[in-house]
mmCIF file with all atom_site columns, C-alpha atoms in Angstrom:
data_model
loop_
_atom_site.group_PDB
_atom_site.id
_atom_site.type_symbol
_atom_site.label_atom_id
_atom_site.label_alt_id
_atom_site.label_comp_id
_atom_site.label_asym_id
_atom_site.label_entity_id
_atom_site.label_seq_id
_atom_site.pdbx_PDB_ins_code
_atom_site.Cartn_x
_atom_site.Cartn_y
_atom_site.Cartn_z
_atom_site.occupancy
_atom_site.B_iso_or_equiv
_atom_site.pdbx_formal_charge
_atom_site.auth_seq_id
_atom_site.auth_comp_id
_atom_site.auth_asym_id
_atom_site.auth_atom_id
_atom_site.pdbx_PDB_model_num
ATOM 1   C CA . UNK E 1 1   ? 159.081 -94.985 42.342 1.00 0.00 ? 6   UNK E CA 1
ATOM 2   C CA . UNK E 1 2   ? 161.951 -92.542 42.700 1.00 0.00 ? 7   UNK E CA 1
ATOM 3   C CA . UNK E 1 3   ? 162.406 -89.751 40.157 1.00 0.00 ? 8   UNK E CA 1
ATOM 4   C CA . UNK E 1 4   ? 165.186 -87.176 39.815 1.00 0.00 ? 9   UNK E CA 1
ATOM 5   C CA . UNK E 1 5   ? 163.978 -83.801 38.445 1.00 0.00 ? 10  UNK E CA 1
ATOM 6   C CA . UNK E 1 6   ? 166.195 -80.780 37.752 1.00 0.00 ? 11  UNK E CA 1
ATOM 7   C CA . UNK E 1 7   ? 164.558 -77.448 36.976 1.00 0.00 ? 12  UNK E CA 1
ATOM 8   C CA . UNK E 1 8   ? 166.144 -74.175 35.816 1.00 0.00 ? 13  UNK E CA 1
ATOM 9   C CA . UNK E 1 9   ? 163.892 -71.231 36.670 1.00 0.00 ? 14  UNK E CA 1
ATOM 10  C CA . UNK E 1 10  ? 163.980 -67.581 35.848 1.00 0.00 ? 15  UNK E CA 1
ATOM 11  C CA . UNK E 1 11  ? 164.109 -65.238 38.806 1.00 0.00 ? 16  UNK E CA 1
ATOM 12  C CA . UNK E 1 12  ? 160.579 -64.791 40.168 1.00 0.00 ? 17  UNK E CA 1
ATOM 13  C CA . UNK E 1 13  ? 159.244 -68.063 38.688 1.00 0.00 ? 18  UNK E CA 1
ATOM 14  C CA . UNK E 1 14  ? 158.079 -71.114 40.655 1.00 0.00 ? 19  UNK E CA 1
ATOM 15  C CA . UNK E 1 15  ? 157.583 -74.850 40.162 1.00 0.00 ? 20  UNK E CA 1
ATOM 16  C CA . UNK E 1 16  ? 154.554 -76.775 41.393 1.00 0.00 ? 21  UNK E CA 1
ATOM 17  C CA . UNK E 1 17  ? 154.763 -80.437 42.437 1.00 0.00 ? 22  UNK E CA 1
ATOM 18  C CA . UNK E 1 18  ? 151.659 -82.066 43.848 1.00 0.00 ? 23  UNK E CA 1
ATOM 19  C CA . UNK E 1 19  ? 149.991 -79.547 46.134 1.00 0.00 ? 24  UNK E CA 1
ATOM 20  C CA . UNK E 1 20  ? 153.201 -77.610 46.870 1.00 0.00 ? 25  UNK E CA 1
ATOM 21  C CA . UNK E 1 21  ? 154.780 -74.643 45.117 1.00 0.00 ? 26  UNK E CA 1
ATOM 22  C CA . UNK E 1 22  ? 158.546 -74.119 45.265 1.00 0.00 ? 27  UNK E CA 1
ATOM 23  C CA . UNK E 1 23  ? 159.978 -70.617 44.787 1.00 0.00 ? 28  UNK E CA 1
ATOM 24  C CA . UNK E 1 24  ? 163.416 -71.003 46.389 1.00 0.00 ? 29  UNK E CA 1
ATOM 25  C CA . UNK E 1 25  ? 166.563 -72.423 44.840 1.00 0.00 ? 30  UNK E CA 1
ATOM 26  C CA . UNK E 1 26  ? 167.666 -75.688 46.442 1.00 0.00 ? 31  UNK E CA 1
ATOM 27  C CA . UNK E 1 27  ? 167.310 -79.479 46.748 1.00 0.00 ? 32  UNK E CA 1
ATOM 28  C CA . UNK E 1 28  ? 163.964 -80.978 47.790 1.00 0.00 ? 33  UNK E CA 1
ATOM 29  C CA . UNK E 1 29  ? 162.762 -84.531 48.496 1.00 0.00 ? 34  UNK E CA 1
ATOM 30  C CA . UNK E 1 30  ? 159.034 -84.814 47.936 1.00 0.00 ? 35  UNK E CA 1
ATOM 31  C CA . UNK E 1 31  ? 156.890 -87.822 48.937 1.00 0.00 ? 36  UNK E CA 1
ATOM 32  C CA . UNK E 1 32  ? 153.682 -88.301 47.004 1.00 0.00 ? 37  UNK E CA 1
ATOM 33  C CA . UNK E 1 33  ? 151.060 -90.985 47.334 1.00 0.00 ? 38  UNK E CA 1
ATOM 34  C CA . UNK E 1 34  ? 150.518 -92.624 43.954 1.00 0.00 ? 39  UNK E CA 1
ATOM 35  C CA . UNK E 1 35  ? 147.210 -93.722 42.459 1.00 0.00 ? 40  UNK E CA 1
ATOM 36  C CA . UNK E 1 36  ? 147.580 -97.329 43.540 1.00 0.00 ? 41  UNK E CA 1
ATOM 37  C CA . UNK E 1 37  ? 148.653 -96.451 47.072 1.00 0.00 ? 42  UNK E CA 1
ATOM 38  C CA . UNK E 1 38  ? 152.395 -96.618 46.540 1.00 0.00 ? 43  UNK E CA 1
ATOM 39  C CA . UNK E 1 39  ? 154.743 -93.815 47.414 1.00 0.00 ? 44  UNK E CA 1
ATOM 40  C CA . UNK E 1 40  ? 156.467 -91.782 44.741 1.00 0.00 ? 45  UNK E CA 1
ATOM 41  C CA . UNK E 1 41  ? 159.661 -90.004 45.758 1.00 0.00 ? 46  UNK E CA 1
ATOM 42  C CA . UNK E 1 42  ? 160.783 -86.999 43.740 1.00 0.00 ? 47  UNK E CA 1
ATOM 43  C CA . UNK E 1 43  ? 164.251 -85.533 44.218 1.00 0.00 ? 48  UNK E CA 1
ATOM 44  C CA . UNK E 1 44  ? 163.753 -81.960 42.975 1.00 0.00 ? 49  UNK E CA 1
ATOM 45  C CA . UNK E 1 45  ? 166.720 -79.705 42.226 1.00 0.00 ? 50  UNK E CA 1
ATOM 46  C CA . UNK E 1 46  ? 165.855 -76.055 41.527 1.00 0.00 ? 51  UNK E CA 1
ATOM 47  C CA . UNK E 1 47  ? 168.426 -73.673 40.142 1.00 0.00 ? 52  UNK E CA 1
ATOM 48  C CA . UNK E 1 48  ? 167.727 -70.039 39.224 1.00 0.00 ? 53  UNK E CA 1
ATOM 49  C CA . UNK E 1 49  ? 169.090 -68.515 36.036 1.00 0.00 ? 54  UNK E CA 1
ATOM 50  C CA . UNK E 1 50  ? 170.237 -65.000 36.900 1.00 0.00 ? 55  UNK E CA 1
ATOM 51  C CA . UNK E 1 51  ? 169.114 -62.222 34.571 1.00 0.00 ? 56  UNK E CA 1
ATOM 52  C CA . UNK E 1 52  ? 171.671 -61.097 32.000 1.00 0.00 ? 57  UNK E CA 1
ATOM 53  C CA . UNK E 1 53  ? 172.739 -57.495 32.520 1.00 0.00 ? 58  UNK E CA 1
ATOM 54  C CA . UNK E 1 54  ? 174.038 -55.446 29.618 1.00 0.00 ? 59  UNK E CA 1
ATOM 55  C CA . UNK E 1 55  ? 175.486 -51.962 30.090 1.00 0.00 ? 60  UNK E CA 1
ATOM 56  C CA . UNK E 1 56  ? 175.222 -49.587 27.123 1.00 0.00 ? 61  UNK E CA 1
ATOM 57  C CA . UNK E 1 57  ? 176.790 -46.131 26.929 1.00 0.00 ? 62  UNK E CA 1
ATOM 58  C CA . UNK E 1 58  ? 175.467 -44.536 23.732 1.00 0.00 ? 63  UNK E CA 1
ATOM 59  C CA . UNK E 1 59  ? 175.483 -41.115 22.097 1.00 0.00 ? 64  UNK E CA 1
ATOM 60  C CA . UNK E 1 60  ? 173.078 -39.906 19.445 1.00 0.00 ? 65  UNK E CA 1
ATOM 61  C CA . UNK E 1 61  ? 172.737 -36.651 17.558 1.00 0.00 ? 66  UNK E CA 1
ATOM 62  C CA . UNK E 1 62  ? 169.880 -34.321 18.421 1.00 0.00 ? 67  UNK E CA 1
ATOM 63  C CA . UNK E 1 63  ? 166.807 -35.403 16.446 1.00 0.00 ? 68  UNK E CA 1
ATOM 64  C CA . UNK E 1 64  ? 167.886 -39.065 16.248 1.00 0.00 ? 69  UNK E CA 1
ATOM 65  C CA . UNK E 1 65  ? 166.650 -42.001 18.313 1.00 0.00 ? 70  UNK E CA 1
ATOM 66  C CA . UNK E 1 66  ? 168.248 -45.101 19.849 1.00 0.00 ? 71  UNK E CA 1
ATOM 67  C CA . UNK E 1 67  ? 166.263 -48.354 19.861 1.00 0.00 ? 72  UNK E CA 1
ATOM 68  C CA . UNK E 1 68  ? 166.486 -51.150 22.434 1.00 0.00 ? 73  UNK E CA 1
ATOM 69  C CA . UNK E 1 69  ? 164.023 -54.007 22.028 1.00 0.00 ? 74  UNK E CA 1
ATOM 70  C CA . UNK E 1 70  ? 160.660 -52.445 21.237 1.00 0.00 ? 75  UNK E CA 1
ATOM 71  C CA . UNK E 1 71  ? 161.490 -49.110 22.853 1.00 0.00 ? 76  UNK E CA 1
ATOM 72  C CA . UNK E 1 72  ? 162.895 -45.972 21.236 1.00 0.00 ? 77  UNK E CA 1
ATOM 73  C CA . UNK E 1 73  ? 164.800 -43.269 23.159 1.00 0.00 ? 78  UNK E CA 1
ATOM 74  C CA . UNK E 1 74  ? 165.365 -39.639 22.087 1.00 0.00 ? 79  UNK E CA 1
ATOM 75  C CA . UNK E 1 75  ? 166.073 -37.869 25.399 1.00 0.00 ? 80  UNK E CA 1
ATOM 76  C CA . UNK E 1 76  ? 169.366 -38.042 27.322 1.00 0.00 ? 81  UNK E CA 1
ATOM 77  C CA . UNK E 1 77  ? 169.206 -40.047 30.533 1.00 0.00 ? 82  UNK E CA 1
ATOM 78  C CA . UNK E 1 78  ? 169.707 -43.399 32.250 1.00 0.00 ? 83  UNK E CA 1
ATOM 79  C CA . UNK E 1 79  ? 167.189 -46.143 31.449 1.00 0.00 ? 84  UNK E CA 1
ATOM 80  C CA . UNK E 1 80  ? 166.502 -49.730 32.584 1.00 0.00 ? 85  UNK E CA 1
ATOM 81  C CA . UNK E 1 81  ? 164.913 -51.939 29.920 1.00 0.00 ? 86  UNK E CA 1
ATOM 82  C CA . UNK E 1 82  ? 163.697 -55.518 30.419 1.00 0.00 ? 87  UNK E CA 1
ATOM 83  C CA . UNK E 1 83  ? 163.863 -57.834 27.396 1.00 0.00 ? 88  UNK E CA 1
ATOM 84  C CA . UNK E 1 84  ? 162.982 -61.531 27.228 1.00 0.00 ? 89  UNK E CA 1
ATOM 85  C CA . UNK E 1 85  ? 166.229 -63.417 26.611 1.00 0.00 ? 90  UNK E CA 1
ATOM 86  C CA . UNK E 1 86  ? 166.788 -66.504 24.490 1.00 0.00 ? 91  UNK E CA 1
ATOM 87  C CA . UNK E 1 87  ? 166.519 -68.708 27.600 1.00 0.00 ? 92  UNK E CA 1
ATOM 88  C CA . UNK E 1 88  ? 163.076 -67.259 28.404 1.00 0.00 ? 93  UNK E CA 1
ATOM 89  C CA . UNK E 1 89  ? 164.414 -65.218 31.308 1.00 0.00 ? 94  UNK E CA 1
ATOM 90  C CA . UNK E 1 90  ? 164.650 -61.448 31.414 1.00 0.00 ? 95  UNK E CA 1
ATOM 91  C CA . UNK E 1 91  ? 167.707 -59.645 30.183 1.00 0.00 ? 96  UNK E CA 1
ATOM 92  C CA . UNK E 1 92  ? 168.261 -56.257 31.766 1.00 0.00 ? 97  UNK E CA 1
ATOM 93  C CA . UNK E 1 93  ? 169.686 -53.494 29.601 1.00 0.00 ? 98  UNK E CA 1
ATOM 94  C CA . UNK E 1 94  ? 171.065 -50.510 31.505 1.00 0.00 ? 99  UNK E CA 1
ATOM 95  C CA . UNK E 1 95  ? 171.275 -47.674 28.980 1.00 0.00 ? 100 UNK E CA 1
ATOM 96  C CA . UNK E 1 96  ? 173.080 -44.389 29.575 1.00 0.00 ? 101 UNK E CA 1
ATOM 97  C CA . UNK E 1 97  ? 172.130 -42.152 26.648 1.00 0.00 ? 102 UNK E CA 1
ATOM 98  C CA . UNK E 1 98  ? 173.761 -38.850 25.706 1.00 0.00 ? 103 UNK E CA 1
ATOM 99  C CA . UNK E 1 99  ? 172.244 -36.521 23.118 1.00 0.00 ? 104 UNK E CA 1
ATOM 100 C CA . UNK E 1 100 ? 174.863 -34.431 21.304 1.00 0.00 ? 105 UNK E CA 1
ATOM 101 C CA . UNK E 1 101 ? 173.625 -30.953 20.461 1.00 0.00 ? 106 UNK E CA 1
ATOM 102 C CA . UNK E 1 102 ? 175.287 -29.161 17.556 1.00 0.00 ? 107 UNK E CA 1
ATOM 103 C CA . UNK E 1 103 ? 174.733 -25.425 17.104 1.00 0.00 ? 108 UNK E CA 1
ATOM 104 C CA . UNK E 1 104 ? 173.388 -24.644 13.618 1.00 0.00 ? 109 UNK E CA 1
ATOM 105 C CA . UNK E 1 105 ? 173.208 -20.853 14.042 1.00 0.00 ? 110 UNK E CA 1
ATOM 106 C CA . UNK E 1 106 ? 175.259 -18.347 12.042 1.00 0.00 ? 111 UNK E CA 1
ATOM 107 C CA . UNK E 1 107 ? 176.365 -14.825 13.006 1.00 0.00 ? 112 UNK E CA 1
ATOM 108 C CA . UNK E 1 108 ? 176.483 -12.208 10.248 1.00 0.00 ? 113 UNK E CA 1
ATOM 109 C CA . UNK E 1 109 ? 178.458 -8.964  10.045 1.00 0.00 ? 114 UNK E CA 1
ATOM 110 C CA . UNK E 1 110 ? 178.278 -7.183  6.700  1.00 0.00 ? 115 UNK E CA 1
ATOM 111 C CA . UNK E 1 111 ? 179.429 -9.775  4.149  1.00 0.00 ? 116 UNK E CA 1
ATOM 112 C CA . UNK E 1 112 ? 181.109 -12.093 6.715  1.00 0.00 ? 117 UNK E CA 1
ATOM 113 C CA . UNK E 1 113 ? 179.227 -15.141 8.031  1.00 0.00 ? 118 UNK E CA 1
ATOM 114 C CA . UNK E 1 114 ? 180.482 -17.176 11.012 1.00 0.00 ? 119 UNK E CA 1
ATOM 115 C CA . UNK E 1 115 ? 179.201 -20.573 12.146 1.00 0.00 ? 120 UNK E CA 1
ATOM 116 C CA . UNK E 1 116 ? 178.658 -20.405 15.913 1.00 0.00 ? 121 UNK E CA 1
ATOM 117 C CA . UNK E 1 117 ? 179.605 -24.082 16.475 1.00 0.00 ? 122 UNK E CA 1
ATOM 118 C CA . UNK E 1 118 ? 183.326 -24.204 17.218 1.00 0.00 ? 123 UNK E CA 1
ATOM 119 C CA . UNK E 1 119 ? 185.647 -27.153 16.662 1.00 0.00 ? 124 UNK E CA 1
ATOM 120 C CA . UNK E 1 120 ? 183.789 -28.770 13.773 1.00 0.00 ? 125 UNK E CA 1
ATOM 121 C CA . UNK E 1 121 ? 184.131 -29.130 10.021 1.00 0.00 ? 126 UNK E CA 1
ATOM 122 C CA . UNK E 1 122 ? 182.238 -26.770 7.735  1.00 0.00 ? 127 UNK E CA 1
ATOM 123 C CA . UNK E 1 123 ? 181.045 -26.558 4.148  1.00 0.00 ? 128 UNK E CA 1
ATOM 124 C CA . UNK E 1 124 ? 179.425 -23.332 2.999  1.00 0.00 ? 129 UNK E CA 1
ATOM 125 C CA . UNK E 1 125 ? 176.959 -23.418 0.132  1.00 0.00 ? 130 UNK E CA 1
ATOM 126 C CA . UNK E 1 126 ? 174.912 -21.092 -2.042 1.00 0.00 ? 131 UNK E CA 1
ATOM 127 C CA . UNK E 1 127 ? 171.231 -21.462 -1.109 1.00 0.00 ? 132 UNK E CA 1
ATOM 128 C CA . UNK E 1 128 ? 170.084 -20.058 -4.458 1.00 0.00 ? 133 UNK E CA 1
ATOM 129 C CA . UNK E 1 129 ? 171.913 -22.682 -6.538 1.00 0.00 ? 134 UNK E CA 1
ATOM 130 C CA . UNK E 1 130 ? 172.047 -25.374 -3.788 1.00 0.00 ? 135 UNK E CA 1
ATOM 131 C CA . UNK E 1 131 ? 175.722 -25.919 -4.659 1.00 0.00 ? 136 UNK E CA 1
ATOM 132 C CA . UNK E 1 132 ? 178.706 -26.129 -2.341 1.00 0.00 ? 137 UNK E CA 1
ATOM 133 C CA . UNK E 1 133 ? 181.187 -23.282 -2.588 1.00 0.00 ? 138 UNK E CA 1
ATOM 134 C CA . UNK E 1 134 ? 184.608 -24.747 -3.460 1.00 0.00 ? 139 UNK E CA 1
ATOM 135 C CA . UNK E 1 135 ? 187.207 -24.048 -0.770 1.00 0.00 ? 140 UNK E CA 1
ATOM 136 C CA . UNK E 1 136 ? 184.661 -22.506 1.649  1.00 0.00 ? 141 UNK E CA 1
ATOM 137 C CA . UNK E 1 137 ? 185.376 -24.924 4.508  1.00 0.00 ? 142 UNK E CA 1
ATOM 138 C CA . UNK E 1 138 ? 186.302 -22.589 7.365  1.00 0.00 ? 143 UNK E CA 1
ATOM 139 C CA . UNK E 1 139 ? 184.207 -21.537 10.334 1.00 0.00 ? 144 UNK E CA 1
ATOM 140 C CA . UNK E 1 140 ? 184.012 -18.072 8.724  1.00 0.00 ? 145 UNK E CA 1
ATOM 141 C CA . UNK E 1 141 ? 182.936 -17.333 5.157  1.00 0.00 ? 146 UNK E CA 1
ATOM 142 C CA . UNK E 1 142 ? 183.298 -13.977 3.386  1.00 0.00 ? 147 UNK E CA 1
ATOM 143 C CA . UNK E 1 143 ? 180.821 -13.515 0.543  1.00 0.00 ? 148 UNK E CA 1
ATOM 144 C CA . UNK E 1 144 ? 182.104 -11.676 -2.539 1.00 0.00 ? 149 UNK E CA 1
ATOM 145 C CA . UNK E 1 145 ? 178.736 -11.491 -4.325 1.00 0.00 ? 150 UNK E CA 1
ATOM 146 C CA . UNK E 1 146 ? 175.226 -10.838 -3.069 1.00 0.00 ? 151 UNK E CA 1
ATOM 147 C CA . UNK E 1 147 ? 173.186 -13.965 -2.367 1.00 0.00 ? 152 UNK E CA 1
ATOM 148 C CA . UNK E 1 148 ? 171.839 -16.378 0.218  1.00 0.00 ? 153 UNK E CA 1
ATOM 149 C CA . UNK E 1 149 ? 174.352 -18.580 2.011  1.00 0.00 ? 154 UNK E CA 1
ATOM 150 C CA . UNK E 1 150 ? 174.270 -21.375 4.589  1.00 0.00 ? 155 UNK E CA 1
ATOM 151 C CA . UNK E 1 151 ? 176.670 -23.856 6.156  1.00 0.00 ? 156 UNK E CA 1
ATOM 152 C CA . UNK E 1 152 ? 176.676 -27.597 6.825  1.00 0.00 ? 157 UNK E CA 1
ATOM 153 C CA . UNK E 1 153 ? 178.315 -28.206 10.214 1.00 0.00 ? 158 UNK E CA 1
ATOM 154 C CA . UNK E 1 154 ? 179.705 -31.648 11.100 1.00 0.00 ? 159 UNK E CA 1
ATOM 155 C CA . UNK E 1 155 ? 180.603 -31.909 14.788 1.00 0.00 ? 160 UNK E CA 1
ATOM 156 C CA . UNK E 1 156 ? 183.506 -33.999 16.103 1.00 0.00 ? 161 UNK E CA 1
ATOM 157 C CA . UNK E 1 157 ? 180.996 -36.673 17.137 1.00 0.00 ? 162 UNK E CA 1
ATOM 158 C CA . UNK E 1 158 ? 179.714 -36.927 13.553 1.00 0.00 ? 163 UNK E CA 1
ATOM 159 C CA . UNK E 1 159 ? 176.467 -34.992 13.978 1.00 0.00 ? 164 UNK E CA 1
ATOM 160 C CA . UNK E 1 160 ? 175.472 -33.034 10.865 1.00 0.00 ? 165 UNK E CA 1
ATOM 161 C CA . UNK E 1 161 ? 173.299 -29.891 10.978 1.00 0.00 ? 166 UNK E CA 1
ATOM 162 C CA . UNK E 1 162 ? 172.324 -27.285 8.383  1.00 0.00 ? 167 UNK E CA 1
ATOM 163 C CA . UNK E 1 163 ? 172.056 -23.588 9.174  1.00 0.00 ? 168 UNK E CA 1
ATOM 164 C CA . UNK E 1 164 ? 169.270 -21.365 7.902  1.00 0.00 ? 169 UNK E CA 1
ATOM 165 C CA . UNK E 1 165 ? 170.085 -19.362 4.783  1.00 0.00 ? 170 UNK E CA 1
ATOM 166 C CA . UNK E 1 166 ? 171.536 -15.900 5.439  1.00 0.00 ? 171 UNK E CA 1
ATOM 167 C CA . UNK E 1 167 ? 171.046 -13.044 2.982  1.00 0.00 ? 172 UNK E CA 1
ATOM 168 C CA . UNK E 1 168 ? 174.169 -11.051 2.097  1.00 0.00 ? 173 UNK E CA 1
ATOM 169 C CA . UNK E 1 169 ? 174.000 -7.830  0.054  1.00 0.00 ? 174 UNK E CA 1
ATOM 170 C CA . UNK E 1 170 ? 177.199 -6.417  -1.411 1.00 0.00 ? 175 UNK E CA 1
ATOM 171 C CA . UNK E 1 171 ? 176.627 -2.686  -2.114 1.00 0.00 ? 176 UNK E CA 1
ATOM 172 C CA . UNK E 1 172 ? 179.732 -1.970  -4.196 1.00 0.00 ? 177 UNK E CA 1
ATOM 173 C CA . UNK E 1 173 ? 180.548 1.146   -2.174 1.00 0.00 ? 178 UNK E CA 1
ATOM 174 C CA . UNK E 1 174 ? 183.839 0.778   -0.426 1.00 0.00 ? 179 UNK E CA 1
ATOM 175 C CA . UNK E 1 175 ? 184.767 2.575   2.745  1.00 0.00 ? 180 UNK E CA 1
ATOM 176 C CA . UNK E 1 176 ? 187.608 4.938   2.109  1.00 0.00 ? 181 UNK E CA 1
ATOM 177 C CA . UNK E 1 177 ? 189.741 6.621   4.670  1.00 0.00 ? 182 UNK E CA 1
ATOM 178 C CA . UNK E 1 178 ? 188.590 10.214  4.983  1.00 0.00 ? 183 UNK E CA 1
ATOM 179 C CA . UNK E 1 179 ? 192.133 11.555  4.751  1.00 0.00 ? 184 UNK E CA 1
ATOM 180 C CA . UNK E 1 180 ? 192.564 10.039  1.275  1.00 0.00 ? 185 UNK E CA 1
ATOM 181 C CA . UNK E 1 181 ? 189.117 10.990  0.005  1.00 0.00 ? 186 UNK E CA 1
ATOM 182 C CA . UNK E 1 182 ? 189.136 14.769  0.466  1.00 0.00 ? 187 UNK E CA 1
ATOM 183 C CA . UNK E 1 183 ? 191.530 17.183  -1.185 1.00 0.00 ? 188 UNK E CA 1
ATOM 184 C CA . UNK E 1 184 ? 191.370 20.923  -0.614 1.00 0.00 ? 189 UNK E CA 1
ATOM 185 C CA . UNK E 1 185 ? 192.966 23.398  -2.988 1.00 0.00 ? 190 UNK E CA 1
ATOM 186 C CA . UNK E 1 186 ? 194.338 25.904  -3.508 1.00 0.00 ? 191 UNK E CA 1
ATOM 187 C CA . UNK E 1 187 ? 196.605 25.360  -0.643 1.00 0.00 ? 192 UNK E CA 1
ATOM 188 C CA . UNK E 1 188 ? 196.413 27.215  1.630  1.00 0.00 ? 193 UNK E CA 1
ATOM 189 C CA . UNK E 1 189 ? 192.714 27.656  1.060  1.00 0.00 ? 194 UNK E CA 1
ATOM 190 C CA . UNK E 1 190 ? 191.486 31.196  0.552  1.00 0.00 ? 195 UNK E CA 1
ATOM 191 C CA . UNK E 1 191 ? 188.105 32.317  1.846  1.00 0.00 ? 196 UNK E CA 1
#
């Protein structure tokens, strides 16, 4: 009896025929002695299915995660992940992950607040009322009334961060130039 057998194997797998194990790709002719003393000839063709490689270049915002298969990644780096493919063989995912950090700090000078993250979009809001301040969309915000203020920063990559609330106190006393504030009379002054 002559039989033709074709086998597709995943890399690292093997096929066993009779008492022999085959791990190499190729064509084999195998002679076996059958139960009734007759020879059986098997023409075995082994072909390996190469693993599928996928390259991913991904960016996430700080505090987010990126999932591949059953694994979750939060730290920037290069990763190799093995996933069983639809054909039963491994798929290899080569992930290069970048974590985008967006500065959420604010500098304060008197009643002027400045978001330290440059090149982003901004929306200032009143922490006490939790409402956005209409028109306050610049990197710098000048408070006109005492209160607690913060900013929502959206980076160019789409990452959104909130600053801590900053307290601003408006005293109502304005700085005046000394030359305009003091008048001496009679002129010339007599001692």
